[in-house]
Amino acid sequence: MPVQRPVVLVTGGSRGIGAAVARLAAERGYDVAITFRSEREAAEQVLAACHNAGAKAVACQGDVSVEADVVRLFEETEAALGPISHVVNNAGITGKSSKLAQSSAETIRACIDINVLGALWVAREAARRLPTSPDDGARTIVNISSVAASLGSPNEYVWYAASKGAIDSLTIGMAKELAPEGIRVNAVSPGMTKTEIHERSTQDAGRLERLRPNIPLGRIGEPEEVAEAVLFLMSDAAAYITGANVPVSGGR
Ligand code: NDP
């Protein structure tokens, strides 16, 4: 009988960090479900890369801030790939950057709805389903936070930093709550990473280059470097790690 490959669900897997996690997971022997909100073509490119790596892979459309969508994303994943053993809670936005005083209610609400409520819906669904997945391998949740949670993102998006502070607390609580079930919960906190999230938050094309001197290692990170940390936390090499928050930030 063919051995069942572990199944990972990656929210926001169509672009950026989520896409890099999905591709690396496929290469490392996982079957992969990615979710996306609107960029179907990008999602299909990630699927093709996963298939090329020999994985079963599906893409499911849904908005993580909508509770019913999140339930459906898990249902569709299980129907296509079988029980889920890993969840990467990654989908997130910053919103248009500004000082807090100039920010709009819409910007703040969208960020909190997606980054906090969305992450909670995903975390809750994972907490409901992972305990019933076969426990013959690792079962993990990795929440994607940000070093913004400790830096505060002044003059850019303090609401976003606050949303990631919530992810850090969520990780600590979930890790303790799910440890008796044998499920490990950790966070990865990227620093400045080369994805489209930046150009979607500001028209300031020179921003990344201007901020580069603040990064001790002197360069912007690659999504693949964040993915390596996520895949490590999902693996049995991290079997005694839960409730941890790993910065992948070039020392920031
Ligand atoms: P990108 O903008 O490159 O990708 C965002 C992904 O999330 C896309 O797949 C997008 O789908 C999906 N998404 C956005 N909103 C929703 C929604 N409402 N419902 C479902 N999916 C959604 O972002 P990054 O890869 O840069 O960011 C990924 C995570 O990493 C985020 O949580 C972010 O906060 C965090 N992070 C990123 C840093 C960076 O410098 N890049 C630094 C620190 C943390 P679609 O393609 O359909 O739009």
PDB file of C-alpha atoms and ligand atoms in Angstrom:
ATOM      1  CA  MET A   1       0.000   0.000   0.000  1.00  0.00           C
ATOM      2  CA  PRO A   2       1.369   3.492  -0.821  1.00  0.00           C
ATOM      3  CA  VAL A   3       2.376   5.434   2.285  1.00  0.00           C
ATOM      4  CA  GLN A   4       0.074   8.397   2.966  1.00  0.00           C
ATOM      5  CA  ARG A   5       2.027  11.623   2.596  1.00  0.00           C
ATOM      6  CA  PRO A   6       1.395  14.218   5.305  1.00  0.00           C
ATOM      7  CA  VAL A   7      -1.026  16.939   4.225  1.00  0.00           C
ATOM      8  CA  VAL A   8      -0.361  20.629   4.824  1.00  0.00           C
ATOM      9  CA  LEU A   9      -2.878  23.426   4.368  1.00  0.00           C
ATOM     10  CA  VAL A  10      -1.218  26.796   3.674  1.00  0.00           C
ATOM     11  CA  THR A  11      -3.476  29.847   3.782  1.00  0.00           C
ATOM     12  CA  GLY A  12      -2.435  32.594   1.383  1.00  0.00           C
ATOM     13  CA  GLY A  13      -0.376  30.125  -0.606  1.00  0.00           C
ATOM     14  CA  SER A  14      -0.758  31.798  -3.982  1.00  0.00           C
ATOM     15  CA  ARG A  15       2.035  34.343  -3.553  1.00  0.00           C
ATOM     16  CA  GLY A  16       4.992  35.385  -1.414  1.00  0.00           C
ATOM     17  CA  ILE A  17       5.866  33.474   1.740  1.00  0.00           C
ATOM     18  CA  GLY A  18       2.884  31.104   1.533  1.00  0.00           C
ATOM     19  CA  ALA A  19       3.808  30.121  -2.024  1.00  0.00           C
ATOM     20  CA  ALA A  20       7.411  29.454  -0.970  1.00  0.00           C
ATOM     21  CA  VAL A  21       6.189  27.287   1.930  1.00  0.00           C
ATOM     22  CA  ALA A  22       3.901  25.341  -0.414  1.00  0.00           C
ATOM     23  CA  ARG A  23       6.680  24.697  -2.960  1.00  0.00           C
ATOM     24  CA  LEU A  24       9.193  23.621  -0.311  1.00  0.00           C
ATOM     25  CA  ALA A  25       6.629  21.391   1.419  1.00  0.00           C
ATOM     26  CA  ALA A  26       5.912  19.646  -1.898  1.00  0.00           C
ATOM     27  CA  GLU A  27       9.647  19.074  -2.395  1.00  0.00           C
ATOM     28  CA  ARG A  28       9.956  17.679   1.138  1.00  0.00           C
ATOM     29  CA  GLY A  29       7.249  15.036   0.684  1.00  0.00           C
ATOM     30  CA  TYR A  30       3.997  16.716   1.733  1.00  0.00           C
ATOM     31  CA  ASP A  31       0.758  16.906  -0.205  1.00  0.00           C
ATOM     32  CA  VAL A  32      -0.299  20.528  -0.285  1.00  0.00           C
ATOM     33  CA  ALA A  33      -3.488  22.580  -0.200  1.00  0.00           C
ATOM     34  CA  ILE A  34      -3.083  26.283  -0.793  1.00  0.00           C
ATOM     35  CA  THR A  35      -5.732  28.890  -0.344  1.00  0.00           C
ATOM     36  CA  PHE A  36      -6.016  32.187  -2.156  1.00  0.00           C
ATOM     37  CA  ARG A  37      -8.459  35.053  -2.155  1.00  0.00           C
ATOM     38  CA  SER A  38      -8.398  36.459  -5.696  1.00  0.00           C
ATOM     39  CA  GLU A  39      -5.189  35.615  -7.606  1.00  0.00           C
ATOM     40  CA  ARG A  40      -6.225  32.317  -9.197  1.00  0.00           C
ATOM     41  CA  GLU A  41      -3.525  32.438 -11.865  1.00  0.00           C
ATOM     42  CA  ALA A  42      -0.772  32.829  -9.270  1.00  0.00           C
ATOM     43  CA  ALA A  43      -2.287  29.947  -7.297  1.00  0.00           C
ATOM     44  CA  GLU A  44      -2.231  27.757 -10.392  1.00  0.00           C
ATOM     45  CA  GLN A  45       1.475  28.441 -10.917  1.00  0.00           C
ATOM     46  CA  VAL A  46       2.185  27.318  -7.352  1.00  0.00           C
ATOM     47  CA  LEU A  47       0.083  24.191  -7.923  1.00  0.00           C
ATOM     48  CA  ALA A  48       2.096  23.385 -11.051  1.00  0.00           C
ATOM     49  CA  ALA A  49       5.347  23.666  -9.079  1.00  0.00           C
ATOM     50  CA  CYS A  50       3.950  21.364  -6.372  1.00  0.00           C
ATOM     51  CA  HIS A  51       2.818  18.811  -8.974  1.00  0.00           C
ATOM     52  CA  ASN A  52       6.249  18.952 -10.623  1.00  0.00           C
ATOM     53  CA  ALA A  53       7.769  18.106  -7.241  1.00  0.00           C
ATOM     54  CA  GLY A  54       5.603  14.974  -7.127  1.00  0.00           C
ATOM     55  CA  ALA A  55       2.986  16.177  -4.640  1.00  0.00           C
ATOM     56  CA  LYS A  56      -0.778  16.043  -4.809  1.00  0.00           C
ATOM     57  CA  ALA A  57      -1.880  19.641  -4.591  1.00  0.00           C
ATOM     58  CA  VAL A  58      -5.100  21.647  -4.670  1.00  0.00           C
ATOM     59  CA  ALA A  59      -5.958  25.329  -4.570  1.00  0.00           C
ATOM     60  CA  CYS A  60      -9.075  26.486  -2.748  1.00  0.00           C
ATOM     61  CA  GLN A  61     -10.538  29.965  -3.076  1.00  0.00           C
ATOM     62  CA  GLY A  62     -11.806  31.729   0.033  1.00  0.00           C
ATOM     63  CA  ASP A  63     -11.510  34.764   2.268  1.00  0.00           C
ATOM     64  CA  VAL A  64      -9.983  33.823   5.633  1.00  0.00           C
ATOM     65  CA  SER A  65     -11.828  36.657   7.347  1.00  0.00           C
ATOM     66  CA  VAL A  66     -15.115  34.877   6.564  1.00  0.00           C
ATOM     67  CA  GLU A  67     -15.744  32.105   9.084  1.00  0.00           C
ATOM     68  CA  ALA A  68     -17.807  29.962   6.669  1.00  0.00           C
ATOM     69  CA  ASP A  69     -15.107  30.216   3.986  1.00  0.00           C
ATOM     70  CA  VAL A  70     -12.497  28.895   6.411  1.00  0.00           C
ATOM     71  CA  VAL A  71     -14.633  25.884   7.323  1.00  0.00           C
ATOM     72  CA  ARG A  72     -15.141  25.190   3.614  1.00  0.00           C
ATOM     73  CA  LEU A  73     -11.394  25.507   2.874  1.00  0.00           C
ATOM     74  CA  PHE A  74     -10.682  22.767   5.426  1.00  0.00           C
ATOM     75  CA  GLU A  75     -13.526  20.605   4.083  1.00  0.00           C
ATOM     76  CA  GLU A  76     -12.327  20.955   0.483  1.00  0.00           C
ATOM     77  CA  THR A  77      -8.760  20.119   1.505  1.00  0.00           C
ATOM     78  CA  GLU A  78      -9.814  16.978   3.368  1.00  0.00           C
ATOM     79  CA  ALA A  79     -12.072  15.876   0.513  1.00  0.00           C
ATOM     80  CA  ALA A  80      -9.215  16.218  -1.983  1.00  0.00           C
ATOM     81  CA  LEU A  81      -6.201  15.107   0.052  1.00  0.00           C
ATOM     82  CA  GLY A  82      -7.389  13.332   3.213  1.00  0.00           C
ATOM     83  CA  PRO A  83      -6.851  14.292   6.860  1.00  0.00           C
ATOM     84  CA  ILE A  84      -4.810  17.455   7.431  1.00  0.00           C
ATOM     85  CA  SER A  85      -1.743  17.104   9.652  1.00  0.00           C
ATOM     86  CA  HIS A  86      -0.203  20.570   9.315  1.00  0.00           C
ATOM     87  CA  VAL A  87      -1.610  24.071   8.990  1.00  0.00           C
ATOM     88  CA  VAL A  88       0.392  27.161   8.078  1.00  0.00           C
ATOM     89  CA  ASN A  89      -1.662  30.161   9.145  1.00  0.00           C
ATOM     90  CA  ASN A  90      -0.105  32.659   6.766  1.00  0.00           C
ATOM     91  CA  ALA A  91      -2.613  34.847   4.880  1.00  0.00           C
ATOM     92  CA  GLY A  92      -2.219  38.466   5.856  1.00  0.00           C
ATOM     93  CA  ILE A  93      -2.157  42.088   4.732  1.00  0.00           C
ATOM     94  CA  THR A  94      -0.797  45.358   6.062  1.00  0.00           C
ATOM     95  CA  GLY A  95      -3.209  47.870   4.553  1.00  0.00           C
ATOM     96  CA  LYS A  96      -2.141  51.190   3.031  1.00  0.00           C
ATOM     97  CA  SER A  97       0.670  52.637   5.106  1.00  0.00           C
ATOM     98  CA  SER A  98       0.286  55.903   7.041  1.00  0.00           C
ATOM     99  CA  LYS A  99       0.641  57.307  10.519  1.00  0.00           C
ATOM    100  CA  LEU A 100      -2.145  56.034  12.778  1.00  0.00           C
ATOM    101  CA  ALA A 101      -3.723  59.509  12.917  1.00  0.00           C
ATOM    102  CA  GLN A 102      -4.214  59.488   9.147  1.00  0.00           C
ATOM    103  CA  SER A 103      -5.428  55.892   8.825  1.00  0.00           C
ATOM    104  CA  SER A 104      -8.977  55.052   7.806  1.00  0.00           C
ATOM    105  CA  ALA A 105     -11.403  52.798   9.634  1.00  0.00           C
ATOM    106  CA  GLU A 106     -11.593  50.626   6.499  1.00  0.00           C
ATOM    107  CA  THR A 107      -7.826  50.051   6.475  1.00  0.00           C
ATOM    108  CA  ILE A 108      -7.683  49.121  10.155  1.00  0.00           C
ATOM    109  CA  ARG A 109     -10.800  46.956  10.011  1.00  0.00           C
ATOM    110  CA  ALA A 110      -9.634  45.002   6.955  1.00  0.00           C
ATOM    111  CA  CYS A 111      -6.263  44.298   8.568  1.00  0.00           C
ATOM    112  CA  ILE A 112      -7.755  43.149  11.860  1.00  0.00           C
ATOM    113  CA  ASP A 113     -10.470  41.114  10.101  1.00  0.00           C
ATOM    114  CA  ILE A 114      -7.915  39.220   8.004  1.00  0.00           C
ATOM    115  CA  ASN A 115      -4.851  39.057  10.260  1.00  0.00           C
ATOM    116  CA  VAL A 116      -6.557  38.515  13.619  1.00  0.00           C
ATOM    117  CA  LEU A 117     -10.085  37.175  13.055  1.00  0.00           C
ATOM    118  CA  GLY A 118      -8.982  35.244   9.960  1.00  0.00           C
ATOM    119  CA  ALA A 119      -6.045  33.698  11.798  1.00  0.00           C
ATOM    120  CA  LEU A 120      -8.378  32.794  14.676  1.00  0.00           C
ATOM    121  CA  TRP A 121     -10.897  31.086  12.379  1.00  0.00           C
ATOM    122  CA  VAL A 122      -8.058  29.103  10.799  1.00  0.00           C
ATOM    123  CA  ALA A 123      -6.524  28.280  14.183  1.00  0.00           C
ATOM    124  CA  ARG A 124      -9.868  27.186  15.603  1.00  0.00           C
ATOM    125  CA  GLU A 125     -10.631  24.962  12.632  1.00  0.00           C
ATOM    126  CA  ALA A 126      -7.149  23.445  12.928  1.00  0.00           C
ATOM    127  CA  ALA A 127      -7.705  22.870  16.654  1.00  0.00           C
ATOM    128  CA  ARG A 128     -10.973  21.085  15.862  1.00  0.00           C
ATOM    129  CA  ARG A 129      -9.599  18.845  13.118  1.00  0.00           C
ATOM    130  CA  LEU A 130      -5.938  18.064  13.807  1.00  0.00           C
ATOM    131  CA  PRO A 131      -6.653  16.025  16.961  1.00  0.00           C
ATOM    132  CA  THR A 132      -8.577  13.557  14.776  1.00  0.00           C
ATOM    133  CA  SER A 133      -5.804  13.276  12.150  1.00  0.00           C
ATOM    134  CA  PRO A 134      -3.650  10.157  12.280  1.00  0.00           C
ATOM    135  CA  ASP A 135      -0.933  10.700  14.914  1.00  0.00           C
ATOM    136  CA  ASP A 136       1.664   8.512  13.219  1.00  0.00           C
ATOM    137  CA  GLY A 137       3.657  11.588  12.206  1.00  0.00           C
ATOM    138  CA  ALA A 138       4.051  15.175  13.353  1.00  0.00           C
ATOM    139  CA  ARG A 139       0.944  17.341  13.610  1.00  0.00           C
ATOM    140  CA  THR A 140       1.701  21.036  13.745  1.00  0.00           C
ATOM    141  CA  ILE A 141       0.401  24.535  13.308  1.00  0.00           C
ATOM    142  CA  VAL A 142       2.748  27.339  12.275  1.00  0.00           C
ATOM    143  CA  ASN A 143       1.413  30.869  12.609  1.00  0.00           C
ATOM    144  CA  ILE A 144       3.108  33.547  10.524  1.00  0.00           C
ATOM    145  CA  SER A 145       3.627  36.558  12.743  1.00  0.00           C
ATOM    146  CA  SER A 146       6.101  39.409  12.121  1.00  0.00           C
ATOM    147  CA  VAL A 147       8.934  41.180  13.882  1.00  0.00           C
ATOM    148  CA  ALA A 148       6.560  44.151  13.543  1.00  0.00           C
ATOM    149  CA  ALA A 149       4.881  42.811  16.704  1.00  0.00           C
ATOM    150  CA  SER A 150       7.908  43.915  18.735  1.00  0.00           C
ATOM    151  CA  LEU A 151       9.098  46.814  16.532  1.00  0.00           C
ATOM    152  CA  GLY A 152       5.643  48.458  16.365  1.00  0.00           C
ATOM    153  CA  SER A 153       5.890  49.705  12.735  1.00  0.00           C
ATOM    154  CA  PRO A 154       5.711  53.413  13.675  1.00  0.00           C
ATOM    155  CA  ASN A 155       4.660  55.785  10.863  1.00  0.00           C
ATOM    156  CA  GLU A 156       3.784  52.831   8.607  1.00  0.00           C
ATOM    157  CA  TYR A 157       1.102  50.585  10.075  1.00  0.00           C
ATOM    158  CA  VAL A 158       0.903  50.261  13.843  1.00  0.00           C
ATOM    159  CA  TRP A 159      -2.455  48.481  13.433  1.00  0.00           C
ATOM    160  CA  TYR A 160      -0.626  45.761  11.513  1.00  0.00           C
ATOM    161  CA  ALA A 161       2.015  45.461  14.260  1.00  0.00           C
ATOM    162  CA  ALA A 162      -0.831  45.149  16.773  1.00  0.00           C
ATOM    163  CA  SER A 163      -2.466  42.429  14.681  1.00  0.00           C
ATOM    164  CA  LYS A 164       0.772  40.431  14.788  1.00  0.00           C
ATOM    165  CA  GLY A 165       1.007  40.916  18.572  1.00  0.00           C
ATOM    166  CA  ALA A 166      -2.282  39.022  18.659  1.00  0.00           C
ATOM    167  CA  ILE A 167      -0.706  36.195  16.640  1.00  0.00           C
ATOM    168  CA  ASP A 168       2.102  35.914  19.191  1.00  0.00           C
ATOM    169  CA  SER A 169      -0.409  35.520  22.050  1.00  0.00           C
ATOM    170  CA  LEU A 170      -2.473  33.090  19.992  1.00  0.00           C
ATOM    171  CA  THR A 171       0.620  30.953  19.457  1.00  0.00           C
ATOM    172  CA  ILE A 172       1.480  30.768  23.166  1.00  0.00           C
ATOM    173  CA  GLY A 173      -2.076  29.872  24.184  1.00  0.00           C
ATOM    174  CA  MET A 174      -2.650  27.350  21.418  1.00  0.00           C
ATOM    175  CA  ALA A 175       0.668  25.642  22.061  1.00  0.00           C
ATOM    176  CA  LYS A 176      -0.313  25.014  25.692  1.00  0.00           C
ATOM    177  CA  GLU A 177      -3.884  24.041  24.849  1.00  0.00           C
ATOM    178  CA  LEU A 178      -2.968  21.552  22.121  1.00  0.00           C
ATOM    179  CA  ALA A 179       0.191  20.041  23.637  1.00  0.00           C
ATOM    180  CA  PRO A 180      -1.784  17.299  25.435  1.00  0.00           C
ATOM    181  CA  GLU A 181      -3.167  16.278  22.006  1.00  0.00           C
ATOM    182  CA  GLY A 182       0.396  15.914  20.678  1.00  0.00           C
ATOM    183  CA  ILE A 183       0.011  18.937  18.416  1.00  0.00           C
ATOM    184  CA  ARG A 184       2.825  21.480  18.307  1.00  0.00           C
ATOM    185  CA  VAL A 185       2.112  25.147  17.659  1.00  0.00           C
ATOM    186  CA  ASN A 186       4.843  27.628  16.796  1.00  0.00           C
ATOM    187  CA  ALA A 187       5.251  30.973  15.083  1.00  0.00           C
ATOM    188  CA  VAL A 188       7.704  32.310  12.552  1.00  0.00           C
ATOM    189  CA  SER A 189       8.277  36.064  12.574  1.00  0.00           C
ATOM    190  CA  PRO A 190       9.694  37.272   9.271  1.00  0.00           C
ATOM    191  CA  GLY A 191      11.409  40.598   8.945  1.00  0.00           C
ATOM    192  CA  MET A 192      11.540  42.493   5.679  1.00  0.00           C
ATOM    193  CA  THR A 193      10.948  39.807   3.042  1.00  0.00           C
ATOM    194  CA  LYS A 194      10.818  40.239  -0.729  1.00  0.00           C
ATOM    195  CA  THR A 195       7.122  39.824  -1.564  1.00  0.00           C
ATOM    196  CA  GLU A 196       4.343  41.940  -3.070  1.00  0.00           C
ATOM    197  CA  ILE A 197       2.985  42.884   0.362  1.00  0.00           C
ATOM    198  CA  HIS A 198       5.198  45.992   0.326  1.00  0.00           C
ATOM    199  CA  GLU A 199       4.117  47.445  -3.006  1.00  0.00           C
ATOM    200  CA  ARG A 200       0.498  46.793  -2.025  1.00  0.00           C
ATOM    201  CA  SER A 201       0.950  48.893   1.135  1.00  0.00           C
ATOM    202  CA  THR A 202       2.694  51.924  -0.349  1.00  0.00           C
ATOM    203  CA  GLN A 203       3.508  53.568  -3.679  1.00  0.00           C
ATOM    204  CA  ASP A 204       6.956  54.420  -2.247  1.00  0.00           C
ATOM    205  CA  ALA A 205       9.130  52.296  -4.538  1.00  0.00           C
ATOM    206  CA  GLY A 206      12.364  53.199  -2.705  1.00  0.00           C
ATOM    207  CA  ARG A 207      11.116  52.130   0.723  1.00  0.00           C
ATOM    208  CA  LEU A 208      12.740  48.704   0.971  1.00  0.00           C
ATOM    209  CA  GLU A 209      16.114  50.065  -0.142  1.00  0.00           C
ATOM    210  CA  ARG A 210      15.847  52.940   2.359  1.00  0.00           C
ATOM    211  CA  LEU A 211      15.049  50.562   5.222  1.00  0.00           C
ATOM    212  CA  ARG A 212      17.834  48.134   4.324  1.00  0.00           C
ATOM    213  CA  PRO A 213      20.507  49.800   6.564  1.00  0.00           C
ATOM    214  CA  ASN A 214      18.272  48.992   9.586  1.00  0.00           C
ATOM    215  CA  ILE A 215      18.762  45.275   8.939  1.00  0.00           C
ATOM    216  CA  PRO A 216      21.888  43.968  10.707  1.00  0.00           C
ATOM    217  CA  LEU A 217      22.565  41.384   7.977  1.00  0.00           C
ATOM    218  CA  GLY A 218      22.270  44.203   5.437  1.00  0.00           C
ATOM    219  CA  ARG A 219      19.787  42.680   3.012  1.00  0.00           C
ATOM    220  CA  ILE A 220      16.119  41.926   2.469  1.00  0.00           C
ATOM    221  CA  GLY A 221      15.109  38.301   3.116  1.00  0.00           C
ATOM    222  CA  GLU A 222      13.822  35.855   0.526  1.00  0.00           C
ATOM    223  CA  PRO A 223      10.479  34.044   1.010  1.00  0.00           C
ATOM    224  CA  GLU A 224      12.350  30.734   0.665  1.00  0.00           C
ATOM    225  CA  GLU A 225      14.384  31.603   3.783  1.00  0.00           C
ATOM    226  CA  VAL A 226      11.181  31.996   5.794  1.00  0.00           C
ATOM    227  CA  ALA A 227       9.864  28.745   4.307  1.00  0.00           C
ATOM    228  CA  GLU A 228      12.930  26.870   5.589  1.00  0.00           C
ATOM    229  CA  ALA A 229      12.088  27.877   9.174  1.00  0.00           C
ATOM    230  CA  VAL A 230       8.438  26.868   8.716  1.00  0.00           C
ATOM    231  CA  LEU A 231       9.377  23.458   7.308  1.00  0.00           C
ATOM    232  CA  PHE A 232      11.813  22.916  10.173  1.00  0.00           C
ATOM    233  CA  LEU A 233       9.083  23.613  12.766  1.00  0.00           C
ATOM    234  CA  MET A 234       6.749  21.209  10.933  1.00  0.00           C
ATOM    235  CA  SER A 235       9.354  18.457  10.928  1.00  0.00           C
ATOM    236  CA  ASP A 236      10.232  15.808  13.494  1.00  0.00           C
ATOM    237  CA  ALA A 237      13.580  17.586  13.930  1.00  0.00           C
ATOM    238  CA  ALA A 238      11.532  20.114  15.951  1.00  0.00           C
ATOM    239  CA  ALA A 239       9.706  17.432  17.974  1.00  0.00           C
ATOM    240  CA  TYR A 240      10.448  19.141  21.332  1.00  0.00           C
ATOM    241  CA  ILE A 241       9.639  22.673  20.147  1.00  0.00           C
ATOM    242  CA  THR A 242       6.241  24.155  20.848  1.00  0.00           C
ATOM    243  CA  GLY A 243       5.183  27.704  21.723  1.00  0.00           C
ATOM    244  CA  ALA A 244       8.344  29.053  20.088  1.00  0.00           C
ATOM    245  CA  ASN A 245       8.527  32.135  17.913  1.00  0.00           C
ATOM    246  CA  VAL A 246      11.402  32.047  15.444  1.00  0.00           C
ATOM    247  CA  PRO A 247      12.516  35.375  13.955  1.00  0.00           C
ATOM    248  CA  VAL A 248      13.703  35.176  10.348  1.00  0.00           C
ATOM    249  CA  SER A 249      14.619  38.814  10.103  1.00  0.00           C
ATOM    250  CA  GLY A 250      18.311  39.267   9.419  1.00  0.00           C
ATOM    251  CA  GLY A 251      18.807  40.292  13.045  1.00  0.00           C
ATOM    252  CA  ARG A 252      16.209  43.054  13.135  1.00  0.00           C
TER     253      ARG A 252
HETATM  254  P1  NDP B   1       1.744  38.598  -0.135  1.00  0.00           P
HETATM  255  O1  NDP B   1       0.967  39.863  -0.310  1.00  0.00           O
HETATM  256  O2  NDP B   1       2.881  38.310  -1.029  1.00  0.00           O
HETATM  257  O3  NDP B   1       0.739  37.334  -0.183  1.00  0.00           O
HETATM  258  C1  NDP B   1      -0.411  37.359   0.620  1.00  0.00           C
HETATM  259  C2  NDP B   1      -1.164  36.064   0.462  1.00  0.00           C
HETATM  260  O4  NDP B   1      -2.285  36.086   1.339  1.00  0.00           O
HETATM  261  C3  NDP B   1      -1.702  35.850  -0.941  1.00  0.00           C
HETATM  262  O5  NDP B   1      -1.698  34.466  -1.199  1.00  0.00           O
HETATM  263  C4  NDP B   1      -3.141  36.363  -0.830  1.00  0.00           C
HETATM  264  O6  NDP B   1      -4.046  35.771  -1.762  1.00  0.00           O
HETATM  265  C5  NDP B   1      -3.479  35.908   0.576  1.00  0.00           C
HETATM  266  N1  NDP B   1      -4.557  36.695   1.185  1.00  0.00           N
HETATM  267  C6  NDP B   1      -4.572  38.021   1.436  1.00  0.00           C
HETATM  268  N2  NDP B   1      -5.741  38.351   2.001  1.00  0.00           N
HETATM  269  C7  NDP B   1      -6.476  37.212   2.096  1.00  0.00           C
HETATM  270  C8  NDP B   1      -7.769  36.901   2.579  1.00  0.00           C
HETATM  271  N3  NDP B   1      -8.589  37.838   3.088  1.00  0.00           N
HETATM  272  N4  NDP B   1      -8.193  35.622   2.534  1.00  0.00           N
HETATM  273  C9  NDP B   1      -7.400  34.673   2.013  1.00  0.00           C
HETATM  274  N5  NDP B   1      -6.164  34.889   1.533  1.00  0.00           N
HETATM  275  C10 NDP B   1      -5.712  36.150   1.577  1.00  0.00           C
HETATM  276  O7  NDP B   1       2.215  38.601   1.404  1.00  0.00           O
HETATM  277  P2  NDP B   1       3.492  37.949   2.122  1.00  0.00           P
HETATM  278  O8  NDP B   1       3.821  36.654   1.525  1.00  0.00           O
HETATM  279  O9  NDP B   1       4.517  38.994   2.239  1.00  0.00           O
HETATM  280  O10 NDP B   1       2.906  37.741   3.583  1.00  0.00           O
HETATM  281  C11 NDP B   1       2.536  36.465   4.104  1.00  0.00           C
HETATM  282  C12 NDP B   1       2.485  36.577   5.617  1.00  0.00           C
HETATM  283  O11 NDP B   1       3.778  36.941   6.091  1.00  0.00           O
HETATM  284  C13 NDP B   1       1.516  37.635   6.132  1.00  0.00           C
HETATM  285  O12 NDP B   1       0.865  37.164   7.294  1.00  0.00           O
HETATM  286  C14 NDP B   1       2.435  38.798   6.473  1.00  0.00           C
HETATM  287  O13 NDP B   1       1.897  39.625   7.461  1.00  0.00           O
HETATM  288  C15 NDP B   1       3.672  38.054   6.959  1.00  0.00           C
HETATM  289  N6  NDP B   1       4.888  38.851   6.929  1.00  0.00           N
HETATM  290  C16 NDP B   1       5.421  39.293   5.735  1.00  0.00           C
HETATM  291  C17 NDP B   1       6.557  40.067   5.740  1.00  0.00           C
HETATM  292  C18 NDP B   1       7.192  40.582   4.486  1.00  0.00           C
HETATM  293  O14 NDP B   1       8.118  41.425   4.575  1.00  0.00           O
HETATM  294  N7  NDP B   1       6.791  40.148   3.314  1.00  0.00           N
HETATM  295  C19 NDP B   1       7.243  40.422   7.005  1.00  0.00           C
HETATM  296  C20 NDP B   1       6.602  39.896   8.172  1.00  0.00           C
HETATM  297  C21 NDP B   1       5.476  39.143   8.131  1.00  0.00           C
HETATM  298  P3  NDP B   1      -4.222  36.410  -3.274  1.00  0.00           P
HETATM  299  O15 NDP B   1      -2.970  36.023  -4.014  1.00  0.00           O
HETATM  300  O16 NDP B   1      -5.420  35.733  -3.825  1.00  0.00           O
HETATM  301  O17 NDP B   1      -4.350  37.876  -3.092  1.00  0.00           O
END
